[in-house]
XYZ file of C-alpha atoms in Angstrom:
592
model
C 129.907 24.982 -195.654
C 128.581 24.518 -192.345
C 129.907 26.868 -189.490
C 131.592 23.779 -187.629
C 134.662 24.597 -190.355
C 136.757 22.357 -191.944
C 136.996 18.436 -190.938
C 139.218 16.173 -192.816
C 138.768 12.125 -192.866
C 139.214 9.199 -194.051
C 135.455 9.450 -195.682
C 135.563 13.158 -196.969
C 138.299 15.639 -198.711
C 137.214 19.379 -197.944
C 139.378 21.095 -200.913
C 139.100 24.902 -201.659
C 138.580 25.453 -205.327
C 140.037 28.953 -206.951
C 140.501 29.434 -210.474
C 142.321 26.978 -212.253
C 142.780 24.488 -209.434
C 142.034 20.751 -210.759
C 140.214 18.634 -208.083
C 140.961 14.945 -208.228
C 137.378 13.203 -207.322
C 136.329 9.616 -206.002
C 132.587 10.149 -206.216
C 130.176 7.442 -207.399
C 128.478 9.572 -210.100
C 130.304 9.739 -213.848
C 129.452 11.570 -216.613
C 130.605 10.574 -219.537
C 131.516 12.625 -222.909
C 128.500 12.125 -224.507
C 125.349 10.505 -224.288
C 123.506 9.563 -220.982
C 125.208 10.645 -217.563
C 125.337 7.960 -215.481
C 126.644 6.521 -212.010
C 129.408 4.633 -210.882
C 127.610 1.509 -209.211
C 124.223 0.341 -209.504
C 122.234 2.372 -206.994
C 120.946 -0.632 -204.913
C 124.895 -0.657 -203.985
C 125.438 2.821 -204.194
C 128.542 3.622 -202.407
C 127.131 6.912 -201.193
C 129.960 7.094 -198.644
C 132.803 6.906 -200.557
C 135.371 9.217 -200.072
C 134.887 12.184 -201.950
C 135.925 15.968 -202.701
C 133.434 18.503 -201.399
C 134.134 22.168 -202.336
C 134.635 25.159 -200.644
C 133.918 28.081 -202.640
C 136.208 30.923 -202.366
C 134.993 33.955 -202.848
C 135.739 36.826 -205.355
C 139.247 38.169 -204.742
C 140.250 41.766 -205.044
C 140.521 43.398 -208.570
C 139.636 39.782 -210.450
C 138.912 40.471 -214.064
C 135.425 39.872 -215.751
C 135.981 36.378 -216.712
C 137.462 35.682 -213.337
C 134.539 36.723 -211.822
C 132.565 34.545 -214.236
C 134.830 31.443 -214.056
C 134.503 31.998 -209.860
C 130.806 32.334 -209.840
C 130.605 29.167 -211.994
C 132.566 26.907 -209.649
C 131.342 28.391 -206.165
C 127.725 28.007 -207.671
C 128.519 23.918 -207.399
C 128.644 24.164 -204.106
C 124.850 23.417 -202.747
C 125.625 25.173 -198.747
C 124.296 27.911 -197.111
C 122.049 29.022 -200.143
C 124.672 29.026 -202.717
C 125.942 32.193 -199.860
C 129.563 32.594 -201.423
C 128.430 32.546 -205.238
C 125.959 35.116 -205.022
C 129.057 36.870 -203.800
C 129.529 37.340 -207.407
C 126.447 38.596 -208.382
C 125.229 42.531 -208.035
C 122.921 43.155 -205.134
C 120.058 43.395 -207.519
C 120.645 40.373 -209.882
C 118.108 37.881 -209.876
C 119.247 34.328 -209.267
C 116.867 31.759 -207.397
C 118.086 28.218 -207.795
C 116.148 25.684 -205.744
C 117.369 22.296 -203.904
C 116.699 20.835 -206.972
C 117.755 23.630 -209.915
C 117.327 22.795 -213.337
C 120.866 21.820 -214.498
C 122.763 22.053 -218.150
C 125.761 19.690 -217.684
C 128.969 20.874 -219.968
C 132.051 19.314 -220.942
C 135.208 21.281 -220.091
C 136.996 23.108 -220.546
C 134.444 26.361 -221.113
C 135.967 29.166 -223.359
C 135.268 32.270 -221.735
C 135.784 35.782 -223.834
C 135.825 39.569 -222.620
C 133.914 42.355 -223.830
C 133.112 45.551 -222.921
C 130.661 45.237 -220.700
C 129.981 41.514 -220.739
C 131.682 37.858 -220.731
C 130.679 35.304 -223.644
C 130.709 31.973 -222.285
C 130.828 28.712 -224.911
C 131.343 25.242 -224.744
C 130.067 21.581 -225.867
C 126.834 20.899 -223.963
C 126.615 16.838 -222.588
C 123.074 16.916 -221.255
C 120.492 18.434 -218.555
C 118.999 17.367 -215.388
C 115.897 18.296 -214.960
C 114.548 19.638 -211.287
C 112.506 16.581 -211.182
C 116.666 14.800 -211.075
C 116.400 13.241 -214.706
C 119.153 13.145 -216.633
C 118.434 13.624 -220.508
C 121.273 13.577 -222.879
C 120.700 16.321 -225.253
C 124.367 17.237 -226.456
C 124.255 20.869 -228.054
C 126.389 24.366 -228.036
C 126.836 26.320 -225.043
C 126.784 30.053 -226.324
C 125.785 32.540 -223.196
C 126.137 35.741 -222.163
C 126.924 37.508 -218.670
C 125.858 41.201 -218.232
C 129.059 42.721 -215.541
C 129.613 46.556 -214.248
C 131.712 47.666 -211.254
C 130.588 48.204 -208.205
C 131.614 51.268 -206.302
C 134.946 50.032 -204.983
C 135.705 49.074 -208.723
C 134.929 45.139 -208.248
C 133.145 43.683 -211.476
C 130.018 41.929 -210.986
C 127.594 40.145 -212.660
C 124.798 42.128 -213.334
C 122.768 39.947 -215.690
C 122.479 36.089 -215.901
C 121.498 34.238 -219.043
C 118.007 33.526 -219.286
C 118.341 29.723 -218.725
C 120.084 29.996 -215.729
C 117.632 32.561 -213.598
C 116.478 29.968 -211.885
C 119.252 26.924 -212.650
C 122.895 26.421 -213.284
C 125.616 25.936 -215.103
C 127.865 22.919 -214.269
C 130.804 21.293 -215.623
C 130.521 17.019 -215.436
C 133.498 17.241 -212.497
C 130.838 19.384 -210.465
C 128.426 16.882 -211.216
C 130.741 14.204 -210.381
C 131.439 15.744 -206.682
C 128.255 17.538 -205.883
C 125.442 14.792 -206.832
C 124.739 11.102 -205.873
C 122.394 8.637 -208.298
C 120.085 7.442 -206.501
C 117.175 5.131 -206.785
C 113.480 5.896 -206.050
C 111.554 3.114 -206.409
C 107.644 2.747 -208.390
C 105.379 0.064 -208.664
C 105.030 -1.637 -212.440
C 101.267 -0.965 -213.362
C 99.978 -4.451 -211.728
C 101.460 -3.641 -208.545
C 103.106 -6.448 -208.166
C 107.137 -5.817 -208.712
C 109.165 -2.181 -208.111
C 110.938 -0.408 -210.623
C 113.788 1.525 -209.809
C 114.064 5.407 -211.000
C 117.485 6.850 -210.609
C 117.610 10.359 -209.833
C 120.000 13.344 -209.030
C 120.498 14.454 -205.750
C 122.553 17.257 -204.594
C 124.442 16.068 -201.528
C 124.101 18.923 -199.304
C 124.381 17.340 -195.774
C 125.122 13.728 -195.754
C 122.900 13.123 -192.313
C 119.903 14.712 -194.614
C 119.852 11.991 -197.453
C 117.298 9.890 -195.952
C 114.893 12.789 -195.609
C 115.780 13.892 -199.339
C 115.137 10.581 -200.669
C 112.278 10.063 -198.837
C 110.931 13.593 -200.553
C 111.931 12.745 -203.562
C 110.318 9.491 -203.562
C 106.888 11.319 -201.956
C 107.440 13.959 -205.366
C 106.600 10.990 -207.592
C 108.859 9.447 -210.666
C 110.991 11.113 -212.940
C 108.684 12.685 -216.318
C 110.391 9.957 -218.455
C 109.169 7.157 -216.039
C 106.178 8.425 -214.777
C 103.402 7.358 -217.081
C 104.958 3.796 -216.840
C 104.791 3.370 -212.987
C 102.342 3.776 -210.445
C 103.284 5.229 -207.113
C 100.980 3.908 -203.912
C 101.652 7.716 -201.988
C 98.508 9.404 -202.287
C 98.873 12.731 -203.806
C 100.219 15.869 -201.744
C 101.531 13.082 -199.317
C 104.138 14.713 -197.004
C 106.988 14.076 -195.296
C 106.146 15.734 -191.262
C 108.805 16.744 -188.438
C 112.306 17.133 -188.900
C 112.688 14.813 -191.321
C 113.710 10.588 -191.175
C 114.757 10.104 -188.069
C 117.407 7.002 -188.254
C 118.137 5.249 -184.627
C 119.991 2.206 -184.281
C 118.812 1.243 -188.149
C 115.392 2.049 -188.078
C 114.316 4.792 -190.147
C 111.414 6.700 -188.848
C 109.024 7.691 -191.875
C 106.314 10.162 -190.533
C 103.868 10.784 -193.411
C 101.026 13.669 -193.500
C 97.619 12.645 -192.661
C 97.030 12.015 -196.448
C 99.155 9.097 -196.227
C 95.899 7.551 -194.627
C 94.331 6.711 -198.029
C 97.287 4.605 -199.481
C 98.214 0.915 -198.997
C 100.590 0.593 -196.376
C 101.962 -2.680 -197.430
C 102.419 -0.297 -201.323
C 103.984 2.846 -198.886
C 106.118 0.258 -196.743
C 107.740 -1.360 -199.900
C 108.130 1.697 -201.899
C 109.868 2.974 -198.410
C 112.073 0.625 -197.737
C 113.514 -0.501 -200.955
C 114.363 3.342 -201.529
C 115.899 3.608 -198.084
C 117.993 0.513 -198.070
C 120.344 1.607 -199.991
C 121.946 3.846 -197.020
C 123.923 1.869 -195.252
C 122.505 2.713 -191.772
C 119.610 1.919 -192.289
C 118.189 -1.815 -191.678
C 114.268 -1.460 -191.091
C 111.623 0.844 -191.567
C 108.678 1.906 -189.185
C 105.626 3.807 -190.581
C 104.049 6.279 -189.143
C 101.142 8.273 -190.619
C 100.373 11.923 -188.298
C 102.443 10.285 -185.112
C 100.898 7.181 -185.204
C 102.817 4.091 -186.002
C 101.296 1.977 -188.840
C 101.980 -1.202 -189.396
C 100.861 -3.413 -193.189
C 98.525 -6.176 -192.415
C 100.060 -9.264 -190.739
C 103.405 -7.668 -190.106
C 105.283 -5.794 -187.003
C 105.910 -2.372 -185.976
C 108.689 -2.476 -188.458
C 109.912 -4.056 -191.300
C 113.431 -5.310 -193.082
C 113.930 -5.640 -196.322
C 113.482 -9.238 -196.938
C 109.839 -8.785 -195.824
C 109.420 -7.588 -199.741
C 111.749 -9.600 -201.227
C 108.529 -10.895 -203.308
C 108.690 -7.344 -205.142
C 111.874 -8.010 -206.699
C 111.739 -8.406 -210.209
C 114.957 -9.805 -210.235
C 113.654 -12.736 -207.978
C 114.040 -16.424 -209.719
C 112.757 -19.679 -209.028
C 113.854 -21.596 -205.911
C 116.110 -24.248 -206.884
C 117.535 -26.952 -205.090
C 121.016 -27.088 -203.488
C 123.739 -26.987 -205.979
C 120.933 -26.429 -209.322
C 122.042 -24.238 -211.467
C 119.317 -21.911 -213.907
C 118.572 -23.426 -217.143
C 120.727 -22.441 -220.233
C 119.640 -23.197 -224.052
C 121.185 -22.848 -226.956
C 121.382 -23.838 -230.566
C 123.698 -26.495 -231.356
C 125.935 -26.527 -234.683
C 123.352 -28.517 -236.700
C 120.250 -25.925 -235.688
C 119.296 -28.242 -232.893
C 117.293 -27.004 -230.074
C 119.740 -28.243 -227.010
C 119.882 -27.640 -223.215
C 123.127 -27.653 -220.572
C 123.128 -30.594 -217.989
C 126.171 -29.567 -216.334
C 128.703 -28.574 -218.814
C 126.727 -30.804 -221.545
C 124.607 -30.259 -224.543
C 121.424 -32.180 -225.006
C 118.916 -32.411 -227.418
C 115.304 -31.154 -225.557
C 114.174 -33.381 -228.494
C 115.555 -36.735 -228.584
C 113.473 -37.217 -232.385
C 116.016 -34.953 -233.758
C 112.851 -32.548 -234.932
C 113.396 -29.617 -233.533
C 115.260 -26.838 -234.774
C 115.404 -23.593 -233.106
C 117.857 -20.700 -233.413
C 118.070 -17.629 -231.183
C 115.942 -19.437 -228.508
C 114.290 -17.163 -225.598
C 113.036 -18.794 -222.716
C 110.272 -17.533 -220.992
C 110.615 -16.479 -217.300
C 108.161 -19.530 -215.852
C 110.746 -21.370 -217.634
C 108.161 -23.055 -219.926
C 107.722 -21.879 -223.150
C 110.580 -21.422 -225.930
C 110.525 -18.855 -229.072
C 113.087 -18.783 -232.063
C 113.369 -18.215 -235.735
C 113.816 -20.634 -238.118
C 116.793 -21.002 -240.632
C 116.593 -18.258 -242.829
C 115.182 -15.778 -239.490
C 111.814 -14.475 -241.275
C 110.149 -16.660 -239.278
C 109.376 -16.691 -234.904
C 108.385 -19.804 -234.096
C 106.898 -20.617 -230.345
C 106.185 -23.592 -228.575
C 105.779 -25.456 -224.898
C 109.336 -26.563 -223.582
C 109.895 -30.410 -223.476
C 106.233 -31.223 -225.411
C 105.598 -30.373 -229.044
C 107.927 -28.976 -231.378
C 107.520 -25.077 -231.979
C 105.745 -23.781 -234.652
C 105.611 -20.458 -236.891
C 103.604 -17.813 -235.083
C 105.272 -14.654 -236.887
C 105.696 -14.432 -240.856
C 107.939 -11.238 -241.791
C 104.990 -9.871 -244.249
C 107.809 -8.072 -245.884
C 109.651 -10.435 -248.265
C 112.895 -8.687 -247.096
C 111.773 -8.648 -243.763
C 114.539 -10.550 -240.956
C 113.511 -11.417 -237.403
C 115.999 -10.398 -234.325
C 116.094 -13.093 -231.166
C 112.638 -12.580 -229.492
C 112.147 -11.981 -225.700
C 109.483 -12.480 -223.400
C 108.423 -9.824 -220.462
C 107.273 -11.060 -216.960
C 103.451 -11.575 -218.101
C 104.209 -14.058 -220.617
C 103.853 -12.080 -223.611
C 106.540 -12.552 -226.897
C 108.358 -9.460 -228.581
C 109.311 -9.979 -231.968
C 111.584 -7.391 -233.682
C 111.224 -7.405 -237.299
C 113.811 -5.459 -239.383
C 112.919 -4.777 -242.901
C 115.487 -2.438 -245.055
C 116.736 0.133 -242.924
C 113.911 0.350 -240.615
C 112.023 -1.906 -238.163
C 108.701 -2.972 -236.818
C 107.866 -4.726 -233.480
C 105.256 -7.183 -232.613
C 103.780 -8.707 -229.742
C 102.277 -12.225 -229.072
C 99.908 -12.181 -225.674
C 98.803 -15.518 -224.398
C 96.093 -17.261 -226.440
C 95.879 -14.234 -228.694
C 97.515 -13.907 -232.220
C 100.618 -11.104 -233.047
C 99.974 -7.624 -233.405
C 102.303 -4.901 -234.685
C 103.126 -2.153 -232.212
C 102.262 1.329 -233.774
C 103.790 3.570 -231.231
C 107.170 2.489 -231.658
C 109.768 4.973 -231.849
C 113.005 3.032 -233.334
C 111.093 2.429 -236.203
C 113.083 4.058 -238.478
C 115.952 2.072 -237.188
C 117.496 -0.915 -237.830
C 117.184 -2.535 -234.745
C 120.428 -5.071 -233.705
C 118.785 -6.410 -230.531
C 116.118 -6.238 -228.117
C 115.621 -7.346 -224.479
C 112.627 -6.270 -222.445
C 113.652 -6.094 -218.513
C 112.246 -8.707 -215.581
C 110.102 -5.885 -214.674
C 108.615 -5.654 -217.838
C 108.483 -1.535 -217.593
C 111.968 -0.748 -219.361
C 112.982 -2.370 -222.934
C 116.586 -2.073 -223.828
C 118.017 -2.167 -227.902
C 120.590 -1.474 -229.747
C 119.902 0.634 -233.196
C 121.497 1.558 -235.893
C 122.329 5.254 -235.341
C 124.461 6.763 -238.912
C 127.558 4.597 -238.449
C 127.035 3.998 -235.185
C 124.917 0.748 -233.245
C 124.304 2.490 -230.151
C 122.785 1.095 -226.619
C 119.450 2.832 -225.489
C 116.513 1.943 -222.901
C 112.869 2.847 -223.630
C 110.159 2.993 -221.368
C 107.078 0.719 -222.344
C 103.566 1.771 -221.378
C 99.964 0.613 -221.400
C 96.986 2.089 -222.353
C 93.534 0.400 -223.025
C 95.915 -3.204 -223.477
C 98.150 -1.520 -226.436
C 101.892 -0.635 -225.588
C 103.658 2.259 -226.412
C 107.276 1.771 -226.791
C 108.963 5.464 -226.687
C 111.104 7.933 -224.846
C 114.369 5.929 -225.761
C 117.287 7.062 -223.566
C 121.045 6.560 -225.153
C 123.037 4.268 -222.291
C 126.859 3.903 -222.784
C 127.792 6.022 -225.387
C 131.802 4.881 -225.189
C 130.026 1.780 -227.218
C 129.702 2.721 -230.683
C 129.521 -0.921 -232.192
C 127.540 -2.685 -229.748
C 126.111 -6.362 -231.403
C 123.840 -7.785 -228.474
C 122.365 -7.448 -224.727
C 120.808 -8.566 -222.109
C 119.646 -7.741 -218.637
C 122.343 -8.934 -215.276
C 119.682 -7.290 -213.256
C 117.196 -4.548 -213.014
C 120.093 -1.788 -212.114
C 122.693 -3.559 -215.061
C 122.776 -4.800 -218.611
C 125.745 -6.863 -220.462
C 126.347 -5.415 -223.484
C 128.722 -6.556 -226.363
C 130.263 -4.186 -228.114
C 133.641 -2.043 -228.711
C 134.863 1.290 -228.471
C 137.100 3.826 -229.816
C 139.739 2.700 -227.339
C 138.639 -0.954 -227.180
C 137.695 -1.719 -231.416
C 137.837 -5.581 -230.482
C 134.122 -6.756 -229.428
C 133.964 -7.246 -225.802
C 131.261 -7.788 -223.034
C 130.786 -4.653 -221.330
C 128.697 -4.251 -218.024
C 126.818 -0.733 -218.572
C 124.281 -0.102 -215.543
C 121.531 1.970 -216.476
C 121.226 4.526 -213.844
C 125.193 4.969 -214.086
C 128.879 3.879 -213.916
C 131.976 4.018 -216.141
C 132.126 1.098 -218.564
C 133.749 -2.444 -217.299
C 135.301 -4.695 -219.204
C 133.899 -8.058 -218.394
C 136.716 -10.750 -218.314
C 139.800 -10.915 -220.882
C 140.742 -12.247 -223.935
C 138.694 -14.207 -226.205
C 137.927 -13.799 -229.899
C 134.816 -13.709 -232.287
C 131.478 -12.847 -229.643
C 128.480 -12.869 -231.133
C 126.205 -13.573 -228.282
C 125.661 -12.904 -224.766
C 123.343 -14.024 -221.777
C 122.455 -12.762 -218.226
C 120.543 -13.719 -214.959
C 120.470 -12.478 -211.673
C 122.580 -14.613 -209.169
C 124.643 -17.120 -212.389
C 127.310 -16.510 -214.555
C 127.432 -14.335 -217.251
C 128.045 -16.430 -220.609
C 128.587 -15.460 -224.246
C 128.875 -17.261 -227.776
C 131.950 -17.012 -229.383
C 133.576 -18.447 -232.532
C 136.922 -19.854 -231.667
C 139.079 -22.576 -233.519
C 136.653 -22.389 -236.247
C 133.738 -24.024 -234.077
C 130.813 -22.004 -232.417
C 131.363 -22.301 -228.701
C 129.879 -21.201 -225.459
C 131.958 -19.505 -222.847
C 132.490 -18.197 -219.458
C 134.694 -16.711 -217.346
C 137.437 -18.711 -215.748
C 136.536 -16.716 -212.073
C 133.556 -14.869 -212.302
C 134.638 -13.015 -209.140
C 137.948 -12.056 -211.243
C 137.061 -9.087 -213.437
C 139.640 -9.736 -215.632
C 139.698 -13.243 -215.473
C 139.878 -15.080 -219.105
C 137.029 -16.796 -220.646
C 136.354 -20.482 -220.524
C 134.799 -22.639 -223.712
C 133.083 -25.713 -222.418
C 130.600 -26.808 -224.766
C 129.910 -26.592 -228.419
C 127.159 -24.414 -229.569
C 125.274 -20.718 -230.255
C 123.741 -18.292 -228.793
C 123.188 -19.517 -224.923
C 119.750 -18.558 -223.630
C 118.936 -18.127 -220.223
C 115.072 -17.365 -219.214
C 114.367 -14.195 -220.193
């Protein structure tokens, strides 16, 4: 803590923590039992001034026993002030223990069972996951089995003599310390042709709230997360620095002052990457860029800039429409038909009668239409409105069964072709003809659905895992024009029957599925960088599909009364409002 002392309001809770105490929290980062920690909002609207707890270590009291001292040192160490000052309280005068602003961090599940021995504490538990000093969060759930070396000092106090190897220069935290000591956090990447950002949410220790522009700016300077990086292009020249004290913020403008190496990168690239990283701090409104002292502004715009003057990097963007249009929606009607919404209306995009499409993916221009035929070991592709699709795709295994396809922001087709237990993926670029994907790491999965996101950087499925169909996010790179689809992630592990997906946004996916607590199939909004799991409306019955686009209504294919119908919710701005059937049909499609 800071030497001002304590200060209670309505926006923080200063609690002392002792042994034993349990700390009720309100933070905006969650970590969940298993699988992926995550946040509580979608870091664009990261409420990074909620109320929360913030501890206040206490230090070791007289004549504490050894796992005392152990249990003390591991709280107090959760508390990022003043060097970690009142945990090393714990430690000998010669122990070595150098965690940085950004340690190396194994998350655990409570409770920790802590053992005496002789001369030493045993320390075990059920490892969740680690972030990484770079603030990536990998699930890895494992054993905690550690050791602490103690001896008494010379007024008979134990101390810790010895930490474990892994912690030397990291800690040890439980997911409450995550949940009141860090913030998720978006930094924000260019996709490889420069032309939309990426978010990358990240860990951050929150220290000193008036600091977290600085840190973020830092952060973003440090480059993307080793799970993103390859993927993403950053337009900070290297070793790029962050001069003064800091971001100065004054009356909404943030005040970047970059090192003199700054000079060699775009400043329309800096600018956006700037700004759509700091705008999710409330005080801040505009940016101005300076480079050594000198304010720099990108060509054709003013000393500073909002963040509407990048709106055209949003890959979330969609077409201007006209007052009152709402996005297209497709779907397959009950005869196979290939059928579009006017208002609350099916109609046949074919008035012949000759087209029959099922699954149907729209591309994002809105122009071009994929599906699978009848018995789904075909992918058939076409032009929206002209001639009627045609096979592209031929599962060349006779067992072989096509997913829905889904297009990525370039125009190119993924196919998802599951054959036995395992899976292969193909992609269809414009004017060229399919080719598998080697480097595809669900391959030995069978793979229940596939959506690529708007920013065509991140690819979320859902794969057969043992009993399990689990949700996970892979990152898709490209090297000499050949993608690599790896490095899957596991999102919402509550879900442990999840049957389809698709991207709200690029911070959010809507995911049907159940859980152990929920075994009815549900729609589920899981964002990717974080949150607790939300149940999307109420009621309903049989959902087998589901559909998302930024800005219109979430809506999902159900089987009700014996018919296939699509649905939405009776007040989208009701979280628990019911669902709504309005038209006959399957699996609604909206571009994308």
């Amino acid at each position: 803590m800071s030497g001002r002392g304590p200060m209670v309001s309505k926006r923080h809770a200063l609690v002392a923590v002792a042994l034993g105490v349990t700390v009720a929290l309100a933070g905006c980062v969650n970590v969940p039992t298993g699988g992926r920690v995550v946040s509580g909002t979608a870091p664009e609207r990261a409420p990074v001034d909620d109320p929360y707890v913030r501890l206040i270590p206490v230090p070791p009291g007289r004549n504490w026993s050894k796992s005392q001292i152990v249990q003390g040192f591991l709280t107090a160490s959760a508390a990022f002030d003043d060097g970690h000052a009142v945990a090393r309280k714990y430690l000998a005068p010669k122990t070595k223990w150098e965690p940085t602003n950004r340690p190396g961090i194994t998350v655990y599940d409570r409770p920790l069972t802590i053992a005496e021995l002789t001369d030493r504490v045993e320390v075990t538990g059920r490892q969740l996951g680690t972030i990484s000093t770079d603030g990536q969060y990998l699930a890895y759930p494992d054993k905690i089995d550690e050791v602490f070396q103690l001896a008494k000092d010379a007024h008979g106090q134990w101390r810790i003599t010895a930490l474990p190897n892994q912690l030397l220069t990291g800690m040890l935290l439980g997911q409450r310390d995550v949940e009141r000591a860090f913030r998720t956090l978006n930094l924000y990447y260019f996709a490889p042709d420069g032309k939309v950002l990426v978010p990358n949410p990240i860990y951050l220790p929150l220290m000193n709230r008036p600091e977290l522009p600085s840190q973020l700016v830092r952060a973003a300077l440090g480059g993307p997360t080793s799970w993103l990086t390859k993927a993403v292009r950053s337009d900070f020249p290297p070793d790029t620095k962050l001069l003064g004290k800091g971001v100065d913020v004054t009356d909404g403008v943030a005040t970047v002052n970059l090192s003199k190496e700054a000079m060699g990168g775009s400043l329309s690239g800096m600018s956006a990457q700037l700004m759509w990283t700091l705008r999710q701090l409330p005080e801040v409104t505009r940016l101005r860029l300076q480079i050594d002292g000198e304010t720099m502004s990108p060509p054709g715009m003013g000393a500073t800039q909002s963040p509407s003057d990048w709106r055209h990097n949003d890959a979330d963007k969609v077409p201007p429409r006209e007052a009152g249009q709402s996005a297209p929606v497709y779907l397959s009607g009950d005869d196979g038909q290939f059928e579009q919404l006017k208002g609350d209306l099916p109609q046949r995009v074919d008035p012949s009668g000759r087209t029959r499409l099922h699954r149907p993916a729209i591309s994002l221009d809105e122009k071009s239409v994929a599906g699978l035929n009848e018995s789904g070991d075909t992918v058939l592709q076409g032009d929206i409105g002209r001639d009627a699709p045609r096979p592209v795709l031929h599962a060349p295994d006779p067992g072989g069964r096509f997913i829905a396809p889904t297009w990525d922001r370039s125009g190119t087709l993924w196919m998802l072709e599951n054959y036995g237990d395992r899976s292969r993926l193909w992609i269809k670029e414009k004017n060229k003809e399919p080719v598998e994907v080697h480097e595809w790491d669900l391959s030995p999965n069978h793979v229940m659905a596939l959506r690529v996101a708007r920013d065509g950087v991140r690819i979320a499925a859902i794969a057969k895992t043992g009993e399990r169909a689990q949700l996970q996010m892979g990152r898709i790179l490209w090297e000499f024009g050949v993608p690599t689809v790896a490095q899957f992630l596991f999102l919402g592990s509550e879900i442990v029957n999840a049957k389809d997906l698709a991207w709200r946004n690029a911070d959010e996916l809507v995911v049907l599925g159940s859980t152990q607590r929920q075994p009815n199939v549900v729609p589920y909004q899981v964002p990717v960088s974080g949150g607790p799991l939300r149940v999307i409306g109420s009621g309903g019955t049989d959902m087998t599909s589901i559909t998302a686009l930024p800005g219109s209504p979430v809506l999902v294919g159900m089987r009700a009364e014996n018919a296939d119908k699509i649905c939405r919710q009776h007040d989208e701005n009701d979280p628990i409002s019911e669902w709504d059937c309005f038209a006959k049909g399957q699996a609604p499609a909206y571009p994308g």
